[in-house]
Amino acid sequence: MMPQKPSPRLSMRQGAIVLRGIARLLNRVRVQRRSGVPSQSSKLKFIKNRERRMGEKDIYKCSPKLIERMKRETQFNRTEIEALYKIYKKLVTFNKASGKLNTASSTTGMTNPVPVSEGIDRSVFREILHNTFDIVTENMLMDRIFCVWDKLNCGLITLESWFQGMSIFLKSEMSKQCEYCFAVYDLNGDGFVTKDEMFQLLKNCLIKFPQEEDPDESVKDLVDIVIRKMDKDKDGKVSLHDYQTTVLSEPLLLEAFGRCLPSDMSKNTFLTTLKF
């Protein structure tokens, strides 16, 4: 058995960079929402005054019951759970101040909306993907990532969805990553990635040259190559089993249809900040 390479030690400076990024995100959301909704100013002031009275330690304290449950359901330890809980509560503070709660569920087309008391909305989630995890991709893929995280289909990332999503981002094994990526790429949620879905996912990945008469032909050629590579049972589409089998033999194909997982560097750096 070959000795495993020790994971690179991350400096205090790298950890501080991520924490500053989260702080900038919170400040930017605060400024944007203040400028967009005049009545938010008094609401934010009320929240700040409440924080000063109660103390940050009490507001962002994670209950022992939640800690034990998350230790069972995820691979996070107590310190990491408490840190993730604190980050989540800071982010949803701005959703509360903006008065957007319970409106997101009514705009998703659900027949029976799930009542949600708090959560992270799409704009804040997008900032997290960009600034914390270096995920810069097409809008369609960004929306798909949000939908996969949004387990209740309510238009907000709830606390449980936050922990489950972060567990996949930061601690999951290849099999769980396969399931997550496949769910992102399965645009209509029918359990298969079809040629049409591959075309939609890949059409913005290729460089289009002005002299090309039909740039889409190059995308179609690429889709045909991918189908031949991944379609193990030759039924013209890729199932989860097809996808897992392909990725396990060639791990570089995990994000074949677009970036939806954090880089190793951003993941390790973020994990380091949770220990402080």
Coordinates of C-alpha atoms in Angstrom, one line a residue:
M1 CA 0.0 0.0 0.0
M2 CA 1.4 3.4 -1.0
P3 CA 1.7 5.9 1.8
Q4 CA -0.9 8.7 1.5
K5 CA 0.3 12.2 0.9
P6 CA -0.2 14.4 3.8
S7 CA -2.9 17.1 3.2
P8 CA -1.3 20.5 2.7
R9 CA -1.3 22.7 5.8
L10 CA -3.2 25.9 5.2
S11 CA -1.9 29.1 6.6
M12 CA -3.7 31.4 9.0
R13 CA -3.6 34.0 6.2
Q14 CA -5.6 31.7 3.9
G15 CA -8.2 31.1 6.6
A16 CA -8.5 34.8 7.2
I17 CA -9.0 35.4 3.5
V18 CA -12.1 33.2 3.5
L19 CA -13.5 34.8 6.7
R20 CA -13.0 38.2 5.2
G21 CA -14.8 37.1 2.0
I22 CA -17.8 36.0 4.1
A23 CA -17.7 39.4 5.9
R24 CA -17.6 41.2 2.6
L25 CA -20.5 39.2 1.4
L26 CA -22.6 40.0 4.4
N27 CA -21.7 43.7 4.1
R28 CA -22.5 43.8 0.4
V29 CA -25.9 42.1 0.9
R30 CA -26.6 44.6 3.7
V31 CA -25.8 47.6 1.5
Q32 CA -27.7 46.3 -1.5
R33 CA -30.9 45.6 0.4
R34 CA -30.7 48.9 2.3
S35 CA -30.6 50.7 -1.0
G36 CA -33.4 48.6 -2.5
V37 CA -35.9 48.7 0.3
P38 CA -36.0 51.9 2.4
S39 CA -37.8 50.3 5.3
Q40 CA -35.0 47.8 5.8
S41 CA -32.8 50.3 7.6
S42 CA -35.0 50.3 10.7
K43 CA -35.3 46.5 10.5
L44 CA -31.5 46.0 10.3
K45 CA -31.0 48.5 13.1
F46 CA -33.5 46.6 15.3
I47 CA -31.6 43.3 14.6
K48 CA -28.2 45.0 15.4
N49 CA -29.6 46.4 18.6
R50 CA -31.0 43.0 19.6
E51 CA -27.6 41.4 18.9
R52 CA -25.9 43.9 21.1
R53 CA -28.4 43.3 23.9
M54 CA -28.3 39.5 23.7
G55 CA -24.7 39.1 22.7
E56 CA -23.4 37.3 19.6
K57 CA -22.7 34.1 21.6
D58 CA -26.3 33.6 22.5
I59 CA -27.8 34.5 19.1
Y60 CA -25.5 32.1 17.2
K61 CA -25.4 29.3 19.7
C62 CA -26.3 25.9 18.2
S63 CA -28.5 23.7 20.3
P64 CA -27.0 20.4 21.6
K65 CA -29.8 18.5 20.0
L66 CA -29.0 19.9 16.5
I67 CA -25.3 19.3 17.0
E68 CA -25.9 15.6 17.8
R69 CA -28.3 15.2 14.9
M70 CA -25.9 16.8 12.4
K71 CA -23.0 14.6 13.7
R72 CA -25.1 11.6 12.8
E73 CA -26.3 12.9 9.5
T74 CA -23.1 14.5 8.2
Q75 CA -19.4 14.0 8.7
F76 CA -18.8 17.3 10.5
N77 CA -17.5 17.4 14.1
R78 CA -18.9 19.6 16.8
T79 CA -16.7 22.6 16.1
E80 CA -17.5 22.5 12.4
I81 CA -21.2 22.3 13.0
E82 CA -21.2 25.3 15.4
A83 CA -19.1 27.3 12.9
L84 CA -21.4 26.4 10.0
Y85 CA -24.5 27.2 12.1
K86 CA -23.1 30.7 12.9
I87 CA -22.3 31.4 9.3
Y88 CA -25.8 30.3 8.3
K89 CA -27.5 32.5 10.9
K90 CA -25.5 35.5 9.9
L91 CA -26.6 35.0 6.2
V92 CA -30.3 34.5 6.9
T93 CA -30.4 37.6 9.0
F94 CA -30.6 39.7 5.9
N95 CA -33.4 37.6 4.5
K96 CA -35.4 38.4 7.7
A97 CA -34.6 42.1 7.4
S98 CA -35.7 42.2 3.8
G99 CA -39.1 40.8 4.5
K100 CA -38.8 38.1 1.8
L101 CA -39.7 35.2 4.1
N102 CA -42.5 32.8 2.9
T103 CA -42.8 34.7 -0.4
A104 CA -40.3 32.5 -2.2
S105 CA -42.3 29.3 -1.7
S106 CA -45.3 30.8 -3.5
T107 CA -43.2 31.7 -6.6
T108 CA -41.9 28.2 -7.3
G109 CA -45.0 26.8 -8.8
M110 CA -45.7 24.4 -6.0
T111 CA -49.3 23.3 -5.4
N112 CA -48.7 23.0 -1.6
P113 CA -45.9 25.4 -0.6
V114 CA -43.8 24.4 2.3
P115 CA -43.8 27.0 5.1
V116 CA -40.3 28.2 5.7
S117 CA -39.3 30.4 8.7
E118 CA -35.9 31.4 7.4
G119 CA -33.3 30.6 4.7
I120 CA -30.7 31.7 2.2
D121 CA -32.0 33.1 -1.1
R122 CA -30.6 32.7 -4.6
S123 CA -28.6 35.9 -4.7
V124 CA -26.8 35.3 -1.5
F125 CA -26.2 31.6 -2.4
R126 CA -24.7 32.7 -5.8
E127 CA -22.3 35.0 -3.9
I128 CA -21.2 32.1 -1.7
L129 CA -20.5 29.9 -4.7
H130 CA -18.6 32.7 -6.5
N131 CA -16.6 34.2 -3.7
T132 CA -16.1 31.3 -1.2
F133 CA -15.9 28.2 -3.4
D134 CA -14.6 29.6 -6.7
I135 CA -17.6 28.3 -8.7
V136 CA -18.1 30.5 -11.7
T137 CA -20.4 29.0 -14.3
E138 CA -23.4 29.6 -16.5
N139 CA -26.6 30.9 -15.0
M140 CA -28.5 27.8 -15.9
L141 CA -26.0 25.6 -14.0
M142 CA -26.1 28.0 -11.0
D143 CA -29.9 27.7 -10.9
R144 CA -29.6 23.9 -11.0
I145 CA -27.1 23.8 -8.1
F146 CA -29.5 26.0 -6.1
C147 CA -32.4 23.6 -6.9
V148 CA -30.5 20.6 -5.8
W149 CA -29.5 22.3 -2.5
D150 CA -33.1 23.5 -2.0
K151 CA -34.5 20.2 -0.8
L152 CA -37.9 21.5 0.1
N153 CA -38.3 23.3 -3.3
C154 CA -39.3 26.5 -1.4
G155 CA -36.9 29.0 -3.0
L156 CA -34.7 29.2 0.1
I157 CA -31.8 27.1 1.5
T158 CA -33.0 25.9 4.9
L159 CA -30.8 25.0 7.8
E160 CA -30.9 21.3 7.1
S161 CA -30.3 21.8 3.4
W162 CA -27.3 24.0 4.3
F163 CA -25.7 21.3 6.3
Q164 CA -26.5 18.6 3.8
G165 CA -25.2 20.7 0.9
M166 CA -22.0 21.7 2.8
S167 CA -21.4 18.0 3.7
I168 CA -21.4 17.1 0.0
F169 CA -19.2 20.1 -0.8
L170 CA -16.7 19.5 2.0
K171 CA -16.7 16.0 3.2
S172 CA -18.4 13.6 0.8
E173 CA -16.9 10.6 -0.9
M174 CA -16.9 10.1 -4.7
S175 CA -20.2 8.1 -4.7
K176 CA -22.1 11.0 -3.0
Q177 CA -20.4 13.5 -5.3
C178 CA -21.6 11.5 -8.3
E179 CA -25.2 11.5 -7.1
Y180 CA -25.0 15.3 -6.5
C181 CA -23.5 16.1 -9.9
F182 CA -25.9 13.8 -11.7
A183 CA -28.8 15.5 -10.0
V184 CA -27.5 18.9 -11.1
Y185 CA -27.1 17.7 -14.7
D186 CA -30.5 15.9 -14.8
L187 CA -32.4 19.1 -15.8
N188 CA -35.9 17.7 -15.7
G189 CA -35.4 15.3 -12.8
D190 CA -36.5 12.2 -14.7
G191 CA -33.4 10.1 -13.7
F192 CA -31.5 10.4 -17.0
V193 CA -29.2 12.9 -18.7
T194 CA -30.5 12.9 -22.3
K195 CA -28.8 14.2 -25.5
D196 CA -30.9 17.4 -25.3
E197 CA -29.9 18.0 -21.7
M198 CA -26.2 17.5 -22.6
F199 CA -26.6 19.9 -25.5
Q200 CA -28.0 22.6 -23.2
L201 CA -25.3 22.0 -20.6
L202 CA -22.4 22.0 -23.1
K203 CA -23.4 24.6 -25.7
N204 CA -21.7 27.4 -23.8
C205 CA -18.6 25.5 -23.0
L206 CA -17.1 25.5 -26.5
I207 CA -15.4 28.5 -28.1
K208 CA -17.4 29.7 -31.1
F209 CA -15.4 30.9 -34.1
P210 CA -16.9 33.6 -36.4
Q211 CA -16.2 31.5 -39.5
E212 CA -18.3 28.6 -38.3
E213 CA -21.5 28.3 -40.3
D214 CA -23.3 26.3 -37.5
P215 CA -21.5 26.4 -34.2
D216 CA -24.1 24.1 -32.7
E217 CA -22.7 21.3 -34.9
S218 CA -19.6 21.2 -32.8
V219 CA -21.7 20.8 -29.7
K220 CA -23.7 18.0 -31.2
D221 CA -20.5 16.2 -32.1
L222 CA -19.3 16.6 -28.5
V223 CA -22.6 15.2 -27.2
D224 CA -22.2 12.2 -29.5
I225 CA -18.7 11.5 -28.1
V226 CA -19.9 11.8 -24.5
I227 CA -22.9 9.5 -25.2
R228 CA -20.6 6.8 -26.6
K229 CA -18.3 7.2 -23.6
M230 CA -21.0 7.2 -20.8
D231 CA -24.0 5.3 -22.2
K232 CA -23.0 1.9 -20.9
D233 CA -26.3 0.1 -21.7
K234 CA -26.6 1.8 -25.1
D235 CA -30.2 3.1 -24.6
G236 CA -29.3 6.6 -25.9
K237 CA -29.2 8.4 -22.6
V238 CA -27.1 8.4 -19.4
S239 CA -28.5 6.9 -16.2
L240 CA -27.0 7.4 -12.7
H241 CA -25.5 4.0 -12.9
D242 CA -23.9 4.8 -16.3
Y243 CA -22.6 8.0 -14.9
Q244 CA -21.2 6.5 -11.7
T245 CA -19.5 3.6 -13.7
T246 CA -17.8 6.1 -16.0
V247 CA -16.7 8.5 -13.3
L248 CA -15.3 5.7 -11.0
S249 CA -13.1 4.5 -13.9
E250 CA -12.2 8.1 -15.0
P251 CA -12.7 10.5 -12.1
L252 CA -11.8 13.5 -14.3
L253 CA -15.3 13.1 -15.9
L254 CA -17.1 13.9 -12.6
E255 CA -17.9 17.4 -13.7
A256 CA -18.0 16.7 -17.4
F257 CA -21.1 18.8 -18.0
G258 CA -20.0 21.9 -16.0
R259 CA -18.5 23.0 -12.7
C260 CA -20.7 22.4 -9.7
L261 CA -18.2 21.4 -6.9
P262 CA -15.7 23.6 -5.1
S263 CA -12.0 23.5 -6.0
D264 CA -9.8 21.5 -3.6
M265 CA -8.0 24.6 -2.5
S266 CA -11.2 26.5 -1.7
K267 CA -12.6 23.5 0.1
N268 CA -9.6 22.9 2.3
T269 CA -9.3 26.6 3.1
F270 CA -12.9 26.8 4.1
L271 CA -12.6 23.7 6.3
T272 CA -9.6 25.3 8.0
T273 CA -11.6 28.5 8.9
L274 CA -14.3 26.3 10.6
K275 CA -11.7 25.3 13.2
F276 CA -11.0 28.8 14.5

